[in-house]
Short mmCIF file of C-alpha atoms in Angstrom, two decimals:
data_model
loop_
_atom_site.label_atom_id
_atom_site.label_comp_id
_atom_site.label_asym_id
_atom_site.label_seq_id
_atom_site.Cartn_x
_atom_site.Cartn_y
_atom_site.Cartn_z
CA MET A 243 -46.38 -10.49 25.03
CA ASN A 244 -44.98 -8.57 22.11
CA ARG A 245 -46.81 -8.07 18.83
CA ASN A 246 -44.78 -10.74 17.02
CA VAL A 247 -45.79 -13.37 19.57
CA ASP A 248 -49.38 -12.16 19.39
CA ALA A 249 -49.38 -12.61 15.59
CA VAL A 250 -47.93 -16.13 15.82
CA LEU A 251 -50.51 -17.17 18.41
CA ARG A 252 -53.32 -15.87 16.21
CA TYR A 253 -51.90 -17.84 13.29
CA TRP A 254 -51.68 -21.01 15.40
CA ARG A 255 -55.23 -20.50 16.64
CA THR A 256 -56.51 -20.10 13.08
CA SER A 257 -54.63 -23.18 11.87
CA LEU A 258 -56.08 -25.27 14.70
CA ALA A 259 -59.62 -24.00 14.07
CA ASP A 260 -59.25 -24.67 10.33
CA GLY A 261 -58.19 -28.24 11.02
CA ALA A 262 -61.31 -28.85 13.10
CA LEU A 263 -63.74 -27.83 10.38
CA GLY A 264 -63.64 -31.09 8.45
CA GLU A 265 -62.88 -31.93 4.88
CA GLY A 266 -64.90 -30.91 1.87
CA LYS A 267 -63.42 -33.29 -0.71
CA PHE A 268 -64.18 -37.00 -0.80
CA SER A 269 -63.97 -40.06 -2.99
CA GLN A 270 -66.87 -42.36 -3.76
CA ARG A 271 -65.18 -44.94 -1.55
CA ASP A 272 -65.35 -42.52 1.41
CA ARG A 273 -69.14 -42.77 1.44
CA GLN A 274 -69.02 -46.04 3.36
CA ARG A 275 -67.73 -44.29 6.49
CA PHE A 276 -70.71 -41.91 6.64
CA ILE A 277 -74.42 -42.10 7.30
CA GLU A 278 -76.02 -40.90 4.10
CA LEU A 279 -78.78 -38.31 4.36
CA SER A 280 -81.69 -38.81 2.00
CA ALA A 281 -83.32 -36.03 0.02
CA GLU A 282 -86.23 -36.15 2.46
CA THR A 283 -83.96 -35.68 5.48
CA LEU A 284 -82.29 -32.75 3.75
CA ARG A 285 -85.73 -31.19 3.25
CA ASN A 286 -87.07 -31.60 6.79
CA GLY A 287 -84.06 -32.08 9.09
CA LEU A 288 -85.30 -35.39 10.54
CA LEU A 289 -83.23 -38.58 10.57
CA PRO A 290 -85.02 -41.92 9.95
CA LYS A 291 -85.19 -44.40 12.83
CA ASN A 292 -82.46 -46.67 11.46
CA SER A 293 -79.98 -43.76 11.31
CA VAL A 294 -80.94 -42.66 14.85
CA SER A 295 -80.36 -46.20 16.12
CA GLN A 296 -76.96 -46.24 14.46
CA LEU A 297 -75.96 -42.97 16.15
CA PHE A 298 -77.18 -43.98 19.62
CA LYS A 299 -76.18 -47.65 19.62
CA ASP A 300 -73.12 -47.03 21.81
CA GLN A 301 -74.78 -44.29 23.88
CA PRO A 302 -78.28 -45.60 24.76
CA LYS A 303 -78.65 -43.32 27.81
CA THR A 304 -77.56 -40.16 26.04
CA LYS A 305 -80.27 -37.62 25.17
CA VAL A 306 -78.38 -35.95 22.31
CA VAL A 307 -75.40 -36.88 20.14
CA GLY A 308 -72.98 -34.45 18.54
CA VAL A 309 -72.58 -34.86 14.80
CA ARG A 310 -70.90 -33.22 11.83
CA PHE A 311 -72.72 -33.26 8.52
CA TRP A 312 -72.49 -32.06 4.94
CA PRO A 313 -75.92 -31.07 3.53
CA LEU A 314 -74.76 -30.13 0.04
CA VAL A 315 -72.86 -32.82 -1.89
CA VAL A 316 -72.01 -32.55 -5.57
CA ALA A 317 -70.57 -35.36 -7.67
CA ARG A 318 -68.02 -35.38 -10.47
CA ARG A 319 -69.83 -35.44 -13.79
CA LEU A 320 -69.22 -38.69 -15.70
CA SER A 321 -68.47 -38.99 -19.40
CA HIS A 322 -69.44 -42.35 -20.93
CA GLY A 323 -69.65 -43.82 -17.44
CA THR A 324 -66.21 -42.72 -16.24
CA ALA A 325 -64.71 -39.57 -14.72
CA SER A 326 -61.87 -37.72 -16.40
CA GLY A 327 -58.44 -38.34 -14.93
CA ASP A 328 -57.76 -34.68 -14.26
CA GLY A 329 -57.25 -34.94 -10.49
CA LEU A 330 -60.52 -33.26 -9.50
CA PRO A 331 -62.22 -34.76 -6.41
CA GLU A 332 -65.06 -37.22 -7.01
CA LEU A 333 -67.30 -35.62 -4.40
CA VAL A 334 -67.30 -32.04 -3.13
CA ALA A 335 -69.27 -31.03 -0.02
CA PRO A 336 -68.55 -27.39 0.82
CA VAL A 337 -70.91 -26.77 3.76
CA VAL A 338 -69.85 -28.36 7.07
CA THR A 339 -72.29 -28.14 9.96
CA GLU A 340 -71.80 -29.12 13.58
CA ALA A 341 -75.12 -30.17 15.13
CA LEU A 342 -76.91 -32.08 17.85
CA VAL A 343 -79.28 -34.97 17.14
CA ASP A 344 -81.89 -36.03 19.70
CA PHE A 345 -83.48 -39.44 20.10
CA GLN A 346 -86.40 -38.39 17.89
CA GLY A 347 -83.98 -37.76 15.04
CA THR A 348 -84.26 -33.97 15.03
CA ILE A 349 -81.08 -32.32 13.74
CA SER A 350 -80.28 -29.04 15.53
CA PRO A 351 -77.50 -27.11 13.72
CA GLN A 352 -75.04 -25.30 16.02
CA ARG A 353 -72.27 -24.05 13.78
CA ASN A 354 -72.05 -23.59 10.04
CA THR A 355 -69.04 -22.99 7.80
CA ILE A 356 -67.28 -23.89 4.55
CA ALA A 357 -64.67 -26.65 4.58
CA ARG A 358 -61.21 -25.10 4.77
CA ASP A 359 -59.70 -27.37 2.11
CA LEU A 360 -61.99 -25.75 -0.48
CA LEU A 361 -60.83 -22.18 0.16
CA THR A 362 -57.74 -20.27 -0.86
CA PRO A 363 -55.05 -19.75 0.21
CA LEU A 364 -53.81 -23.33 0.11
CA PRO A 365 -50.19 -24.51 0.05
CA SER A 366 -50.57 -26.07 -3.40
CA ASP A 367 -52.60 -25.68 -6.57
CA GLU A 368 -55.73 -27.59 -5.54
CA PHE A 369 -59.42 -27.44 -6.41
CA THR A 370 -61.15 -24.58 -4.58
CA ILE A 371 -64.44 -22.71 -4.84
CA GLY A 372 -63.60 -19.44 -3.08
CA ALA A 373 -61.46 -17.60 -0.53
CA VAL A 374 -61.21 -17.62 3.25
CA GLU A 375 -61.51 -13.83 3.31
CA ALA A 376 -64.95 -13.95 1.67
CA LEU A 377 -66.15 -16.57 4.16
CA ASP A 378 -64.84 -14.59 7.14
CA SER A 379 -66.62 -11.46 5.94
CA PHE A 380 -69.92 -13.33 5.59
CA LEU A 381 -69.74 -15.13 8.95
CA THR A 382 -68.78 -11.90 10.70
CA ALA A 383 -71.93 -10.25 9.37
CA GLU A 384 -74.25 -13.28 9.39
CA PRO A 385 -73.17 -16.10 11.70
CA LEU A 386 -75.55 -18.99 12.25
CA GLN A 387 -77.63 -18.26 15.35
CA PRO A 388 -78.48 -21.61 16.99
CA GLY A 389 -81.40 -21.83 19.39
CA ASP A 390 -85.06 -22.65 19.67
CA ARG A 391 -85.98 -20.13 16.98
CA LEU A 392 -83.72 -21.71 14.35
CA ASP A 393 -85.94 -23.77 12.09
CA TRP A 394 -84.68 -26.01 9.30
CA ALA A 395 -85.72 -23.64 6.50
CA THR A 396 -83.69 -20.83 8.11
CA TYR A 397 -80.69 -23.14 8.37
CA LEU A 398 -80.92 -24.15 4.70
CA ALA A 399 -81.19 -20.49 3.70
CA HIS A 400 -78.04 -19.74 5.69
CA CYS A 401 -76.21 -22.56 3.88
CA ARG A 402 -77.18 -21.16 0.49
CA LYS A 403 -76.20 -17.59 1.38
CA MET A 404 -72.87 -18.77 2.76
CA VAL A 405 -72.01 -20.69 -0.41
CA ASP A 406 -73.08 -17.71 -2.52
CA ALA A 407 -70.77 -15.48 -0.47
CA VAL A 408 -67.72 -17.46 -1.60
CA ALA A 409 -68.93 -18.86 -4.95
CA LYS A 410 -72.08 -17.20 -6.29
CA GLY A 411 -74.59 -19.79 -7.49
CA TRP A 412 -72.20 -22.74 -7.22
CA PRO A 413 -72.43 -25.49 -8.47
CA ALA A 414 -74.64 -23.96 -11.18
CA GLY A 415 -72.45 -23.25 -14.21
CA ASP A 416 -69.70 -25.65 -13.11
CA GLN A 417 -69.21 -28.05 -16.02
CA HIS A 418 -67.51 -30.63 -13.81
CA TYR A 419 -70.08 -31.11 -11.03
CA VAL A 420 -73.79 -31.83 -10.55
CA PRO A 421 -75.84 -32.14 -7.31
CA ALA A 422 -75.58 -35.66 -5.88
CA GLY A 423 -78.99 -35.64 -4.18
CA PHE A 424 -77.76 -36.84 -0.77
CA GLY A 425 -75.89 -35.56 2.27
CA LEU A 426 -73.28 -37.08 4.58
CA LEU A 427 -73.25 -37.34 8.38
CA GLN A 428 -70.90 -38.75 11.02
CA PRO A 429 -70.61 -38.60 14.82
CA ALA A 430 -68.48 -35.71 16.03
CA GLU A 431 -64.95 -36.73 16.93
CA ASP A 432 -64.02 -36.92 20.61
CA ALA A 433 -61.07 -34.63 19.87
CA SER A 434 -63.40 -31.70 19.21
CA ALA A 435 -63.71 -30.96 22.93
CA THR A 436 -59.92 -30.85 23.28
CA VAL A 437 -59.66 -28.50 20.31
CA ARG A 438 -62.35 -26.25 21.80
CA ASN A 439 -60.44 -26.03 25.10
CA ILE A 440 -57.21 -25.07 23.32
CA LEU A 441 -59.01 -22.43 21.26
CA ASP A 442 -60.48 -21.00 24.48
CA LEU A 443 -57.01 -20.92 25.99
CA TYR A 444 -55.63 -19.02 22.99
CA ASP A 445 -58.48 -16.51 23.27
CA LYS A 446 -57.74 -15.96 26.96
CA ILE A 447 -54.01 -15.45 26.35
CA LEU A 448 -54.67 -13.05 23.46
CA THR A 449 -57.18 -11.09 25.56
CA ASP A 450 -55.31 -10.96 28.89
CA ARG A 451 -51.83 -10.66 27.31
CA PRO A 452 -50.03 -12.05 30.40
CA LYS A 453 -46.29 -11.96 30.94
CA ALA A 454 -45.18 -15.37 29.74
CA PRO A 455 -41.41 -15.64 29.17
CA LEU A 456 -41.54 -19.38 28.45
CA LEU A 457 -44.31 -18.95 25.89
CA ASN A 458 -42.42 -16.10 24.23
CA LYS A 459 -39.34 -18.30 23.99
CA ILE A 460 -41.30 -21.18 22.43
CA VAL A 461 -43.06 -18.93 19.91
CA SER A 462 -39.98 -16.96 18.86
CA PRO A 463 -36.85 -18.93 19.76
CA VAL A 464 -33.44 -17.33 19.37
CA GLU A 465 -31.60 -18.66 16.32
CA GLN A 466 -28.52 -20.65 17.23
CA LEU A 467 -25.49 -20.45 14.99
CA VAL A 468 -24.31 -23.94 14.05
CA THR A 469 -20.64 -23.82 13.14
CA ASP A 470 -20.24 -27.52 12.33
CA THR A 471 -22.24 -28.35 9.19
CA LYS A 472 -21.79 -32.08 9.83
CA VAL A 473 -23.67 -31.75 13.11
CA GLU A 474 -26.44 -29.79 11.40
CA THR A 475 -26.81 -32.39 8.65
CA ALA A 476 -26.84 -35.30 11.10
CA LEU A 477 -29.48 -33.57 13.22
CA ALA A 478 -31.69 -32.84 10.21
CA ARG A 479 -31.76 -36.54 9.33
CA ARG A 480 -33.17 -37.34 12.76
CA LEU A 481 -35.95 -34.75 12.75
CA GLY A 482 -39.44 -35.89 11.81
CA PRO A 483 -42.15 -33.66 10.31
CA ILE A 484 -43.32 -30.83 12.55
CA ASP A 485 -46.80 -31.39 13.97
CA ILE A 486 -48.12 -27.91 14.77
CA HIS A 487 -51.22 -29.34 16.48
CA GLY A 488 -48.99 -31.47 18.68
CA ILE A 489 -46.93 -28.42 19.60
CA GLN A 490 -50.10 -26.51 20.46
CA ILE A 491 -51.36 -29.30 22.72
CA MET A 492 -47.99 -29.42 24.50
CA ILE A 493 -48.08 -25.65 25.05
CA ALA A 494 -51.65 -25.81 26.34
CA ALA A 495 -50.77 -28.62 28.73
CA ARG A 496 -47.76 -26.73 30.09
CA TRP A 497 -49.81 -23.53 30.43
CA MET A 498 -52.67 -25.16 32.29
CA ASN A 499 -50.36 -27.31 34.47
CA PRO A 500 -47.25 -25.21 35.17
CA VAL A 501 -44.25 -26.82 36.77
CA LYS A 502 -43.98 -25.69 40.39
#
């Protein structure tokens, strides 16, 4: 592989990883699709029995369930009972944690990060609290270390330090937001395993740097000169939006199952 292909693959890998991190902006209406975490659960890391039953209802024989949760939620400050129509999100939950929950309700954090849609750069002028570069620097130096020694207090301290790394003290001093007093939790999506496999594949390709003519051609296709503008216009009308994740899955499938 040449360096241009290498750079594109790294970009694709980053975009796929970013998309798997979850959102950090929600509306009040979104709350109905989550299990809400009480202040007590946020203090001790234990789900109540009714929440455990809800998680395990379709998997009664499973010992642990994968979840994604947001421990820090802040709400849009109201003025005379209503929010200003300035386009700011109603709820902001910057910390996204992937975890395992056992049948006793114990939450075991595995991975901790800041939602990508709250960090610059973004393609448009949207609400953000910090920059990707600051988050990367922090996680490189202090990644969450899951394991038996990780207690809940250590996890909460990591959350606070991570937020401070991108937005010191936030939401303190933010005139638009106040702590909501609850967290949000949902079962991990089945697609997460597929995403993990594709990320592993990217890592292997970037490490081994194999000779891959087909991959090079897909990543950096040769521009074709279209002499008939009518043909170009007609073709453009028939093209749908480009789904980069779909392209990545197609590449992964072809790579893992080559045509013989």
